[in-house]
Amino acid sequence: MTTISENPQAPGKAPAAPAGGTGLIGFLPPKAARALTLTGAVLTVASCFLSWTWTPAFPGDLTVYGYPGGLQLQVLVLGALTTLFALSSYGVKGTRWLTPAGADAALRLAALASFATAWFTVGAISVELGGPINLEPGGAVVAVATLLGLVGALGLPFTRPKLLPLDPEDTGWDRFKHRCGNGWATFKASFATGPARKLPSMHSSVEILIITGVLAVALGIFTYGVGTEYDELFLGFLITTGLGFAAVSKSGLVQQATSLTGKHQNLSIAGAFIAAALFPFTQTDDQYATLGVYILIFATVALGLNIVVGLAGLLDLGYVAFLGVGAYAAALVSGAPTSPFGLHLPFWAAVLVGAAASLVFGVLIGAPTLRLRGDYLAIVTLGFGEIFRIAVNNTDGTSGPDITNGSNGIASIPNLNIFGFDFGAEHVIAGFTIGRFANYFFLMLLIMAVVVLVFRRSGDSRIGRAWVAIREDETAALAMGINGFRVKLIAFALGASLAGLAGTVQAHVTYTVTPEQYLFAGPIPPNSAFLLAAVVLGGMGTMSGPLVGAALLFLIPNKLQFMGEYQLLAFGVALILLMRFRPEGMIADRRRQLEFHEKDETPDALAKAGA
């Protein structure tokens, strides 16, 4: 592995060592910049307890003094975070643990997050109510305070890379690219962090308590995001969580939390499922529990696709068809009146039928096609997805045999009844009323636990290591004696069966299965394009990455429906930006992170990763 990137202007020479410099706003001395940032953050927190507008016509009622509401809560959280990072930057005792990787870069992003959310709110008030005249003193104070905080944060010193000398034989275009590259490196350096300091040794009970706190925060953020009732609040939530998470990540806290969860992996997984099981109890009705169960279905299918794409490296563009095979198979044998078979099997039998049907189709499709590679395999799987949709659309008794009822689908699928527990009825548990979708939420949580167990055990097994070898270099893996075809067929069949397993529950949740539910692409997931995006954006080859990616990719399109025809445009721009700045995914393993950021890593880090 190459440990030192070569200088294109001076081949064979290592880049010059970085040197210290001023901030992006160079006229501010470091002490004044820190003082200005801290002052702006404190004023931001104080402004959240003032009235921002005079009328409750703006969603969230920002007219109350002493009681933050709506977008004020988000700005309050970011202002408090900026204040804590500023205190840590000063070296205040008891706050240094907040920034194990350094405070300045995290402070810049936190100040930027406060500024972006506050000015978005001020702008929304001005647009919807007819101008800035509708701002109360609190709105003006928060606008000025966040601007001061951002100016101060940008004035903090950062490590500036020395500019490399130009080769006199370079063309003008080469010099232009060189200058642009140095400018981009300078900008990135303003948000760069140093190596994270290791946490002091702690008792296991303290580490478990920290993991519990992290899971509680994650549950709170997810519940808040799902429960946003109006568009402005959700857009502010996206700004707050995106930039806020970036600030916390730059501080090193995410890295430390990841190390703790890795140390107690089994406990962390169990805690995550417990936290997810608490979600229905935070809801007063089934409105948002509905989103929860669909997110679990989407995430379960994405995790199954992660075996095919993330571990084995097989680009499958028709994976949603296996979800459809499982759903149709379960619908046909679950007692639906529109089913031509007239069967009503118990749920465990319907699950086996759906998973087995998807497994068979996975083997039938994979056996003749998995000898292909790359784009050719992708084209074949894309064709299979379209063939499935057209086939179930034509088996209506007119164009073909009467099996799937054509475009009308299989309707009136009855609710599940397992050991006398009716999933379609409300139940009272510990004083909480659990509705229909909450019942299916718990069922999908159990199925996801099975999928997670299969993913972990298969990924850590001998066959899992063979998948990774095939993904990294199939030719080298074949030369080492790995049966590439057999290994890929196992991955394809296993991924298909897991998708079919989720499809059996989807059929009962939606009451109806139709061909239009299983497209390659569309505005609302699940579809093959969104499933693949969930795996890539979340982090290929990881267990938690596709789950986080699927949750975001299902939630965001549902919340952005007010944008109408511009929804996919805004969503596509967001994906492009995410892939530009974090191509390895939101939660990536260390190997893939080094592959994408090899030039940004130090020689010691690369050598350690290579070892």
Coordinates of C-alpha atoms in Angstrom, one line a residue:
M1 CA 0.0 0.0 0.0
T2 CA 1.3 3.4 -0.9
T3 CA 1.8 5.4 2.3
I4 CA 2.8 8.8 0.9
S5 CA 0.9 10.5 -1.9
E6 CA 3.2 11.7 -4.7
N7 CA 3.3 15.3 -5.6
P8 CA 2.2 15.6 -9.3
Q9 CA 4.3 18.7 -9.7
A10 CA 7.4 17.2 -8.1
P11 CA 7.3 13.4 -8.7
G12 CA 8.9 11.3 -6.1
K13 CA 8.7 13.9 -3.4
A14 CA 6.4 13.9 -0.4
P15 CA 4.1 16.8 0.2
A16 CA 5.3 19.5 2.4
A17 CA 4.3 19.4 6.1
P18 CA 1.3 21.6 7.0
A19 CA 1.9 24.9 8.6
G20 CA -0.2 26.9 11.1
G21 CA -2.3 29.8 9.8
T22 CA -5.0 32.2 10.6
G23 CA -8.7 31.5 10.1
L24 CA -10.8 32.1 7.0
I25 CA -11.4 35.6 8.4
G26 CA -7.9 36.6 9.0
F27 CA -8.3 40.0 10.8
L28 CA -9.6 38.4 14.0
P29 CA -7.0 37.3 16.6
P30 CA -7.7 33.8 18.0
K31 CA -8.8 35.1 21.4
A32 CA -11.2 37.6 19.9
A33 CA -12.6 34.9 17.6
R34 CA -13.2 32.5 20.5
A35 CA -14.8 35.3 22.6
L36 CA -17.0 36.3 19.7
T37 CA -18.1 32.7 19.0
L38 CA -18.9 32.1 22.7
T39 CA -20.8 35.4 22.9
G40 CA -22.9 34.6 19.8
A41 CA -23.7 31.1 21.1
V42 CA -24.8 32.4 24.5
L43 CA -27.0 35.0 22.9
T44 CA -28.4 32.4 20.6
V45 CA -29.5 30.3 23.6
A46 CA -31.0 33.3 25.3
S47 CA -32.9 34.4 22.1
C48 CA -34.8 31.1 22.0
F49 CA -36.7 32.2 25.1
L50 CA -37.9 35.3 23.4
S51 CA -40.7 35.8 20.9
W52 CA -39.6 35.6 17.3
T53 CA -42.8 36.7 15.6
W54 CA -46.0 38.5 16.7
T55 CA -48.6 36.0 15.2
P56 CA -49.1 32.3 15.7
A57 CA -49.9 32.1 12.0
F58 CA -46.3 30.8 11.4
P59 CA -46.3 27.0 12.3
G60 CA -45.0 26.2 15.8
D61 CA -46.3 29.4 17.5
L62 CA -43.0 31.3 18.1
T63 CA -44.8 34.1 20.0
V64 CA -44.4 32.8 23.5
Y65 CA -41.8 34.3 25.9
G66 CA -39.9 31.8 28.1
Y67 CA -41.1 28.7 26.3
P68 CA -39.2 27.6 23.1
G69 CA -41.3 25.9 20.5
G70 CA -41.1 24.6 17.0
L71 CA -37.9 25.6 15.3
Q72 CA -36.8 27.5 18.4
L73 CA -36.1 24.1 20.0
Q74 CA -33.7 23.1 17.2
V75 CA -31.8 26.4 17.4
L76 CA -31.7 26.1 21.2
V77 CA -30.0 22.6 20.9
L78 CA -27.5 23.9 18.4
G79 CA -26.8 27.0 20.4
A80 CA -26.1 24.9 23.5
L81 CA -23.9 22.6 21.5
T82 CA -21.9 25.6 20.1
T83 CA -21.6 26.9 23.7
L84 CA -20.2 23.7 25.0
F85 CA -17.7 23.4 22.1
A86 CA -16.6 27.0 22.7
L87 CA -16.0 26.3 26.4
S88 CA -14.0 23.2 25.4
S89 CA -12.0 25.3 23.0
Y90 CA -11.2 27.6 25.9
G91 CA -10.0 24.5 27.9
V92 CA -12.7 24.9 30.6
K93 CA -12.4 22.0 33.1
G94 CA -15.0 19.4 32.6
T95 CA -15.6 20.1 28.9
R96 CA -12.5 18.8 27.2
W97 CA -14.1 15.3 26.9
L98 CA -16.6 16.8 24.5
T99 CA -13.9 17.3 21.8
P100 CA -11.4 14.4 21.9
A101 CA -10.4 15.2 18.3
G102 CA -10.1 19.0 18.8
A103 CA -12.6 21.7 19.4
D104 CA -12.0 24.3 16.6
A105 CA -13.3 22.2 13.6
A106 CA -16.4 21.0 15.6
L107 CA -17.0 24.6 16.7
R108 CA -17.0 25.9 13.2
L109 CA -19.6 23.3 12.1
A110 CA -21.8 23.9 15.2
A111 CA -21.8 27.6 14.6
L112 CA -22.6 27.0 10.9
A113 CA -25.5 24.7 12.0
S114 CA -26.9 27.3 14.3
F115 CA -26.6 30.0 11.7
A116 CA -28.2 27.9 9.0
T117 CA -31.2 26.8 11.1
A118 CA -31.8 30.3 12.6
W119 CA -31.6 32.1 9.2
F120 CA -33.8 29.5 7.6
T121 CA -36.4 30.2 10.3
V122 CA -36.1 33.9 9.9
G123 CA -36.3 33.6 6.1
A124 CA -39.4 31.4 6.4
I125 CA -41.1 33.8 8.7
S126 CA -40.3 36.7 6.3
V127 CA -41.6 34.9 3.3
E128 CA -44.8 33.4 4.8
L129 CA -45.8 36.4 6.8
G130 CA -44.9 39.2 4.3
G131 CA -41.4 40.5 5.2
P132 CA -38.9 41.0 8.0
I133 CA -41.3 43.5 9.6
N134 CA -43.1 40.5 11.2
L135 CA -40.0 39.6 13.3
E136 CA -40.2 40.3 17.0
P137 CA -37.0 41.3 18.9
G138 CA -36.1 37.6 19.5
G139 CA -36.0 36.9 15.8
A140 CA -33.6 39.8 15.2
V141 CA -31.4 38.8 18.1
V142 CA -31.1 35.2 17.0
A143 CA -30.2 36.4 13.4
V144 CA -27.5 38.7 14.7
A145 CA -26.2 36.3 17.4
T146 CA -25.8 33.3 15.0
L147 CA -24.0 35.6 12.5
L148 CA -21.6 36.8 15.1
G149 CA -21.0 33.2 16.2
L150 CA -20.3 32.1 12.6
V151 CA -17.9 35.1 12.0
G152 CA -16.0 34.3 15.2
A153 CA -15.8 30.6 14.4
L154 CA -14.5 31.3 10.9
G155 CA -11.8 33.5 12.5
L156 CA -10.4 30.6 14.5
P157 CA -6.9 29.5 13.3
F158 CA -6.5 26.2 11.4
T159 CA -3.7 24.2 10.0
R160 CA -3.1 25.4 6.5
P161 CA -1.2 23.2 4.0
K162 CA 1.8 24.7 2.4
L163 CA 1.4 25.4 -1.3
L164 CA 3.5 23.1 -3.4
P165 CA 5.8 24.7 -6.0
L166 CA 4.6 24.7 -9.6
D167 CA 6.4 22.9 -12.4
P168 CA 7.6 25.5 -15.0
E169 CA 6.7 23.1 -17.7
D170 CA 3.0 22.9 -16.6
T171 CA 0.4 24.3 -19.0
G172 CA -1.9 27.1 -17.9
W173 CA -4.7 24.5 -17.4
D174 CA -2.5 22.5 -15.1
R175 CA -1.7 25.6 -13.1
F176 CA -5.3 26.4 -12.8
K177 CA -6.1 22.9 -11.5
H178 CA -3.2 23.2 -9.1
R179 CA -4.5 26.5 -7.7
C180 CA -8.0 25.1 -7.4
G181 CA -6.7 22.0 -5.7
N182 CA -4.7 24.1 -3.2
G183 CA -7.7 26.3 -2.5
W184 CA -10.0 23.3 -1.9
A185 CA -7.3 21.8 0.4
T186 CA -7.2 25.1 2.3
F187 CA -11.0 25.1 2.7
K188 CA -11.1 21.5 3.8
A189 CA -8.3 22.2 6.3
S190 CA -10.5 24.7 8.1
F191 CA -12.8 21.8 9.1
A192 CA -10.0 19.3 9.6
T193 CA -9.5 17.5 12.9
G194 CA -6.6 15.9 14.5
P195 CA -6.4 12.3 15.8
A196 CA -8.9 11.6 18.4
R197 CA -7.6 11.2 22.0
K198 CA -8.5 7.9 23.6
L199 CA -11.0 7.9 26.4
P200 CA -9.6 7.1 29.8
S201 CA -10.2 3.5 30.9
M202 CA -13.7 3.3 32.4
H203 CA -15.6 0.7 34.3
S204 CA -17.9 -1.5 32.1
S205 CA -21.0 -0.1 33.9
V206 CA -20.0 3.5 32.9
E207 CA -19.5 2.4 29.3
I208 CA -22.9 0.6 29.2
L209 CA -24.4 3.8 30.7
I210 CA -22.9 5.9 27.9
I211 CA -24.2 3.4 25.2
T212 CA -27.6 3.6 26.8
G213 CA -27.5 7.4 26.6
V214 CA -26.5 7.3 22.9
L215 CA -29.3 4.9 22.1
A216 CA -31.8 7.2 24.0
V217 CA -30.6 10.2 22.0
A218 CA -30.9 8.3 18.8
L219 CA -34.5 7.2 19.7
G220 CA -35.4 10.8 20.6
I221 CA -34.0 12.2 17.3
F222 CA -35.8 9.6 15.2
T223 CA -39.1 10.1 17.1
Y224 CA -38.9 13.8 16.7
G225 CA -38.1 13.5 13.0
V226 CA -41.0 11.1 12.3
G227 CA -43.4 13.3 14.3
T228 CA -42.7 16.6 12.6
E229 CA -46.1 17.9 11.7
Y230 CA -45.4 20.7 9.2
D231 CA -42.9 21.3 6.4
E232 CA -40.8 24.1 7.9
L233 CA -40.2 22.0 11.0
F234 CA -39.0 19.0 9.0
L235 CA -36.7 21.1 6.7
G236 CA -35.2 22.7 9.8
F237 CA -34.8 19.2 11.3
L238 CA -32.8 18.1 8.2
I239 CA -30.5 21.2 8.5
T240 CA -30.1 20.7 12.3
T241 CA -29.4 16.9 12.2
G242 CA -27.1 17.1 9.1
L243 CA -24.8 19.9 10.2
G244 CA -25.2 19.0 13.9
F245 CA -24.1 15.4 13.3
A246 CA -21.2 16.7 11.2
A247 CA -20.1 18.9 14.1
V248 CA -20.4 16.0 16.7
S249 CA -18.5 13.8 14.3
K250 CA -15.7 16.3 13.9
S251 CA -15.4 16.6 17.6
G252 CA -14.5 12.9 17.8
L253 CA -17.5 11.9 19.9
V254 CA -18.9 9.7 17.2
Q255 CA -15.6 7.8 16.9
Q256 CA -15.5 7.3 20.6
A257 CA -19.1 6.1 20.7
T258 CA -18.4 3.7 17.8
S259 CA -15.4 2.3 19.7
L260 CA -17.6 1.7 22.8
T261 CA -20.4 0.0 20.8
G262 CA -17.8 -2.1 19.0
K263 CA -16.4 -3.2 22.4
H264 CA -19.9 -4.2 23.6
Q265 CA -21.3 -5.2 20.2
N266 CA -23.9 -7.7 21.4
L267 CA -25.1 -5.5 24.1
S268 CA -25.3 -2.5 21.7
I269 CA -27.4 -4.5 19.2
A270 CA -29.8 -5.7 22.0
G271 CA -30.1 -2.1 23.3
A272 CA -30.8 -0.9 19.8
F273 CA -33.7 -3.3 19.4
I274 CA -35.0 -2.4 22.8
A275 CA -34.9 1.3 21.9
A276 CA -36.7 0.5 18.6
A277 CA -39.4 -1.5 20.5
L278 CA -40.1 1.6 22.6
F279 CA -40.9 3.7 19.6
P280 CA -44.7 2.7 19.4
F281 CA -45.1 3.7 23.0
T282 CA -44.0 7.2 22.2
Q283 CA -46.9 7.7 19.7
T284 CA -50.5 8.6 20.6
D285 CA -52.0 7.0 17.4
D286 CA -51.1 4.9 14.4
Q287 CA -50.2 7.9 12.2
Y288 CA -46.5 7.7 12.7
A289 CA -46.4 4.1 13.7
T290 CA -47.4 3.5 10.1
L291 CA -44.2 5.2 8.9
G292 CA -42.3 3.1 11.5
V293 CA -43.5 -0.3 10.1
Y294 CA -42.8 0.7 6.5
I295 CA -39.3 1.9 7.4
L296 CA -38.6 -1.5 9.1
I297 CA -39.8 -3.3 6.0
F298 CA -37.7 -1.2 3.7
A299 CA -34.6 -1.5 6.1
T300 CA -35.0 -5.3 6.3
V301 CA -35.0 -5.6 2.5
A302 CA -32.0 -3.2 2.3
L303 CA -30.0 -5.3 4.7
G304 CA -30.7 -8.4 2.6
L305 CA -29.5 -6.5 -0.5
N306 CA -26.4 -5.6 1.5
I307 CA -25.4 -9.2 1.4
V308 CA -25.5 -9.2 -2.4
V309 CA -24.1 -5.8 -3.0
G310 CA -22.1 -4.9 0.1
L311 CA -20.5 -8.3 0.9
A312 CA -20.4 -10.1 -2.4
G313 CA -20.1 -7.1 -4.7
L314 CA -22.9 -8.1 -7.1
L315 CA -24.8 -5.2 -8.6
D316 CA -28.4 -6.2 -8.5
L317 CA -30.8 -3.7 -10.0
G318 CA -33.9 -5.9 -9.8
Y319 CA -33.8 -6.8 -6.1
V320 CA -37.3 -5.5 -5.4
A321 CA -38.7 -8.3 -7.5
F322 CA -37.8 -10.8 -4.8
L323 CA -39.8 -8.7 -2.3
G324 CA -42.7 -9.0 -4.7
V325 CA -42.3 -12.7 -5.1
G326 CA -42.5 -13.2 -1.3
A327 CA -45.5 -10.8 -1.0
Y328 CA -47.4 -12.5 -3.8
A329 CA -46.7 -16.0 -2.6
A330 CA -47.9 -15.1 0.9
A331 CA -50.9 -13.3 -0.4
L332 CA -52.0 -16.3 -2.5
V333 CA -52.0 -18.7 0.5
S334 CA -53.2 -16.4 3.3
G335 CA -56.9 -16.6 2.6
A336 CA -57.5 -13.6 0.4
P337 CA -60.9 -13.9 -1.4
T338 CA -59.3 -12.8 -4.7
S339 CA -56.7 -15.6 -4.6
P340 CA -57.5 -18.4 -7.1
F341 CA -56.0 -21.1 -4.8
G342 CA -58.5 -20.7 -1.9
L343 CA -55.8 -21.6 0.7
H344 CA -55.6 -20.1 4.2
L345 CA -52.4 -21.3 5.7
P346 CA -51.2 -20.1 9.2
F347 CA -48.6 -17.3 9.2
W348 CA -45.6 -19.5 9.8
A349 CA -46.5 -21.6 6.8
A350 CA -47.1 -18.4 4.7
V351 CA -43.7 -17.1 5.8
L352 CA -42.0 -20.3 4.7
V353 CA -43.9 -20.3 1.4
G354 CA -42.8 -16.6 0.7
A355 CA -39.2 -17.1 1.6
A356 CA -39.0 -20.4 -0.3
A357 CA -40.5 -18.9 -3.4
S358 CA -38.0 -16.0 -3.4
L359 CA -35.2 -18.5 -2.7
V360 CA -36.2 -20.6 -5.7
F361 CA -36.5 -17.6 -8.0
G362 CA -33.1 -16.4 -6.7
V363 CA -31.5 -19.7 -7.7
L364 CA -33.3 -19.8 -11.0
I365 CA -32.2 -16.3 -11.9
G366 CA -28.7 -16.5 -10.5
A367 CA -27.7 -19.9 -11.9
P368 CA -27.5 -18.8 -15.5
T369 CA -26.5 -15.2 -15.0
L370 CA -23.9 -15.1 -12.2
R371 CA -21.2 -16.1 -14.6
L372 CA -21.5 -12.5 -15.8
R373 CA -19.7 -9.6 -14.1
G374 CA -20.2 -5.9 -13.6
D375 CA -22.5 -4.0 -15.9
Y376 CA -23.6 -7.2 -17.7
L377 CA -24.9 -8.7 -14.5
A378 CA -26.6 -5.4 -13.6
I379 CA -28.4 -5.3 -17.0
V380 CA -29.6 -8.9 -16.5
T381 CA -31.0 -8.3 -13.0
L382 CA -32.6 -5.1 -14.2
G383 CA -34.4 -7.1 -16.9
F384 CA -35.5 -9.7 -14.3
G385 CA -37.2 -7.0 -12.2
E386 CA -39.1 -5.7 -15.2
I387 CA -40.0 -9.3 -16.3
F388 CA -41.5 -10.0 -12.9
R389 CA -43.6 -6.9 -13.0
I390 CA -44.9 -7.6 -16.5
A391 CA -45.5 -11.2 -15.7
V392 CA -47.7 -10.6 -12.7
N393 CA -49.5 -7.9 -14.7
N394 CA -50.3 -10.4 -17.4
T395 CA -51.4 -13.4 -15.4
D396 CA -54.9 -12.1 -15.1
G397 CA -56.8 -14.8 -16.9
T398 CA -56.9 -12.9 -20.2
S399 CA -53.3 -12.4 -21.3
G400 CA -52.2 -15.4 -19.4
P401 CA -53.3 -17.9 -16.7
D402 CA -55.4 -16.6 -13.8
I403 CA -53.0 -16.4 -10.9
T404 CA -52.3 -12.8 -9.8
N405 CA -55.5 -11.0 -10.9
G406 CA -53.4 -8.8 -13.2
S407 CA -53.2 -5.1 -12.5
N408 CA -55.8 -5.3 -9.8
G409 CA -53.5 -7.5 -7.7
I410 CA -54.4 -9.6 -4.7
A411 CA -56.8 -7.6 -2.5
S412 CA -58.4 -7.9 0.9
I413 CA -55.6 -9.9 2.4
P414 CA -56.7 -10.7 6.0
N415 CA -54.9 -9.5 9.1
L416 CA -52.6 -12.0 10.8
N417 CA -53.8 -14.0 13.8
I418 CA -51.0 -15.7 15.6
F419 CA -51.9 -17.8 18.7
G420 CA -55.1 -15.8 19.1
F421 CA -53.4 -12.4 18.8
D422 CA -55.2 -10.4 16.2
F423 CA -52.8 -8.0 14.5
G424 CA -55.7 -5.9 13.1
A425 CA -57.2 -5.1 16.5
E426 CA -56.0 -2.6 19.2
H427 CA -54.4 -3.9 22.3
V428 CA -53.7 -2.3 25.6
I429 CA -50.2 -3.0 27.0
A430 CA -49.1 -1.4 30.3
G431 CA -51.7 1.3 29.9
F432 CA -50.7 2.1 26.3
T433 CA -53.0 1.5 23.4
I434 CA -51.2 -0.4 20.6
G435 CA -52.9 -0.1 17.2
R436 CA -52.7 -2.2 14.1
F437 CA -49.5 -0.8 12.6
A438 CA -47.8 -0.9 16.0
N439 CA -48.6 -4.6 16.1
Y440 CA -47.0 -5.2 12.7
F441 CA -44.1 -2.9 13.9
F442 CA -43.2 -5.4 16.6
L443 CA -43.5 -8.3 14.2
M444 CA -41.2 -6.7 11.7
L445 CA -38.8 -6.0 14.6
L446 CA -38.6 -9.7 15.3
I447 CA -38.1 -10.5 11.6
M448 CA -35.4 -7.8 11.4
A449 CA -33.7 -9.5 14.4
V450 CA -33.6 -12.7 12.4
V451 CA -32.1 -10.9 9.4
V452 CA -29.5 -9.1 11.5
L453 CA -28.5 -12.5 13.0
V454 CA -28.2 -14.1 9.6
F455 CA -26.2 -11.1 8.3
R456 CA -23.8 -11.1 11.2
R457 CA -23.2 -14.9 11.3
S458 CA -22.8 -15.2 7.5
G459 CA -20.5 -12.1 7.3
D460 CA -18.2 -13.5 10.0
S461 CA -18.2 -17.0 8.6
R462 CA -15.9 -18.6 6.0
I463 CA -18.4 -18.0 3.3
G464 CA -18.6 -14.4 4.3
R465 CA -14.9 -13.9 3.9
A466 CA -15.1 -15.6 0.5
W467 CA -17.8 -13.0 -0.4
V468 CA -15.5 -10.1 0.6
A469 CA -12.6 -11.7 -1.4
I470 CA -14.9 -11.9 -4.5
R471 CA -15.9 -8.3 -4.0
E472 CA -12.4 -7.0 -3.7
D473 CA -10.8 -9.0 -6.6
E474 CA -12.7 -11.9 -8.2
T475 CA -9.7 -13.0 -10.3
A476 CA -7.4 -13.2 -7.3
A477 CA -10.1 -15.0 -5.3
L478 CA -10.5 -17.6 -8.0
A479 CA -6.8 -18.0 -8.2
M480 CA -6.7 -18.8 -4.5
G481 CA -9.2 -21.7 -4.9
I482 CA -12.5 -20.0 -4.1
N483 CA -15.4 -21.4 -6.1
G484 CA -16.7 -18.0 -7.3
F485 CA -19.9 -19.2 -8.9
R486 CA -21.0 -21.2 -5.9
V487 CA -20.2 -18.4 -3.5
K488 CA -22.0 -15.8 -5.5
L489 CA -25.1 -18.1 -6.0
I490 CA -25.3 -18.6 -2.2
A491 CA -25.2 -14.8 -1.7
F492 CA -27.9 -14.3 -4.4
A493 CA -30.2 -17.0 -3.0
L494 CA -29.7 -15.8 0.7
G495 CA -30.4 -12.2 -0.2
A496 CA -33.5 -13.2 -2.2
S497 CA -34.9 -15.3 0.6
L498 CA -34.5 -12.5 3.2
A499 CA -36.4 -10.1 0.8
G500 CA -39.2 -12.7 0.4
L501 CA -39.4 -12.9 4.2
A502 CA -40.0 -9.2 4.5
G503 CA -42.5 -9.4 1.6
T504 CA -44.7 -11.8 3.5
V505 CA -45.3 -9.2 6.2
Q506 CA -45.7 -6.4 3.6
A507 CA -48.5 -8.2 2.0
H508 CA -50.5 -8.3 5.2
V509 CA -49.6 -4.7 6.2
T510 CA -50.8 -3.2 2.9
Y511 CA -53.8 -5.5 2.5
T512 CA -53.2 -5.5 -1.3
V513 CA -50.2 -6.4 -3.5
T514 CA -50.1 -5.0 -7.0
P515 CA -47.5 -4.9 -9.8
E516 CA -47.0 -1.1 -9.4
Q517 CA -45.5 -1.6 -5.9
Y518 CA -42.4 -3.2 -7.4
L519 CA -40.9 -0.8 -9.9
F520 CA -37.3 -0.2 -10.6
A521 CA -37.6 3.5 -9.7
G522 CA -40.4 5.8 -8.4
P523 CA -41.0 8.7 -6.1
I524 CA -41.8 6.5 -3.1
P525 CA -39.8 3.5 -1.9
P526 CA -39.5 0.6 -1.8
N527 CA -38.1 0.1 -5.3
S528 CA -34.8 -1.2 -6.6
A529 CA -33.2 2.2 -7.1
F530 CA -34.0 3.4 -3.5
L531 CA -32.9 0.0 -2.1
L532 CA -29.6 0.3 -3.8
A533 CA -29.2 3.9 -2.7
A534 CA -29.9 2.9 0.9
V535 CA -27.1 0.4 0.8
V536 CA -24.6 2.7 -0.9
L537 CA -25.5 5.8 1.1
G538 CA -25.7 4.0 4.4
G539 CA -22.4 2.1 4.0
M540 CA -21.9 -1.0 2.0
G541 CA -20.8 -4.1 3.9
T542 CA -21.8 -2.7 7.3
M543 CA -24.8 -3.9 9.4
S544 CA -26.1 -0.5 10.7
G545 CA -25.4 1.5 7.5
P546 CA -28.2 0.2 5.3
L547 CA -30.6 0.4 8.3
V548 CA -29.8 4.1 8.8
G549 CA -29.8 4.8 5.0
A550 CA -33.2 3.0 4.5
A551 CA -34.8 5.0 7.4
L552 CA -33.6 8.3 5.9
L553 CA -34.5 7.4 2.3
F554 CA -38.0 6.3 3.3
L555 CA -38.7 9.2 5.7
I556 CA -37.4 12.1 3.6
P557 CA -39.5 11.4 0.4
N558 CA -42.6 11.0 2.6
K559 CA -41.9 14.4 4.3
L560 CA -41.0 16.2 1.1
Q561 CA -44.2 15.5 -0.8
F562 CA -45.2 19.1 -0.4
M563 CA -42.5 20.0 -3.0
G564 CA -44.5 18.2 -5.7
E565 CA -42.6 17.9 -9.0
Y566 CA -39.4 19.4 -7.5
Q567 CA -39.2 16.6 -4.9
L568 CA -37.0 14.3 -6.8
L569 CA -34.8 17.2 -8.0
A570 CA -34.1 18.3 -4.4
F571 CA -33.6 14.7 -3.3
G572 CA -31.2 14.1 -6.1
V573 CA -29.1 17.2 -5.3
A574 CA -28.9 16.0 -1.7
L575 CA -27.7 12.6 -2.8
I576 CA -25.1 14.1 -5.0
L577 CA -23.8 16.3 -2.2
L578 CA -23.7 13.4 0.2
M579 CA -21.8 11.2 -2.3
R580 CA -19.4 14.1 -3.0
F581 CA -18.4 14.7 0.6
R582 CA -18.9 11.2 2.1
P583 CA -18.6 8.7 -0.7
E584 CA -18.0 5.8 1.7
G585 CA -21.4 6.2 3.2
M586 CA -22.7 7.5 6.4
I587 CA -21.6 4.5 8.4
A588 CA -18.6 3.0 6.6
D589 CA -16.1 0.3 7.7
R590 CA -12.5 1.4 8.1
R591 CA -11.3 -0.4 5.0
R592 CA -13.7 1.4 2.6
Q593 CA -13.1 4.7 4.4
L594 CA -9.4 4.4 3.7
E595 CA -10.0 3.5 0.1
F596 CA -11.9 6.8 -0.5
H597 CA -9.7 9.0 1.6
E598 CA -6.3 7.4 1.2
K599 CA -4.6 10.8 0.4
D600 CA -6.1 12.4 3.5
E601 CA -4.7 9.8 5.9
T602 CA -1.4 10.0 7.6
P603 CA 1.2 7.3 6.7
D604 CA 0.9 5.9 10.2
A605 CA -2.8 5.5 9.9
L606 CA -2.5 3.8 6.5
A607 CA 0.2 1.4 7.8
K608 CA -2.0 0.5 10.8
A609 CA -5.0 -0.1 8.6
G610 CA -2.9 -2.2 6.1
A611 CA -1.6 -4.3 8.9

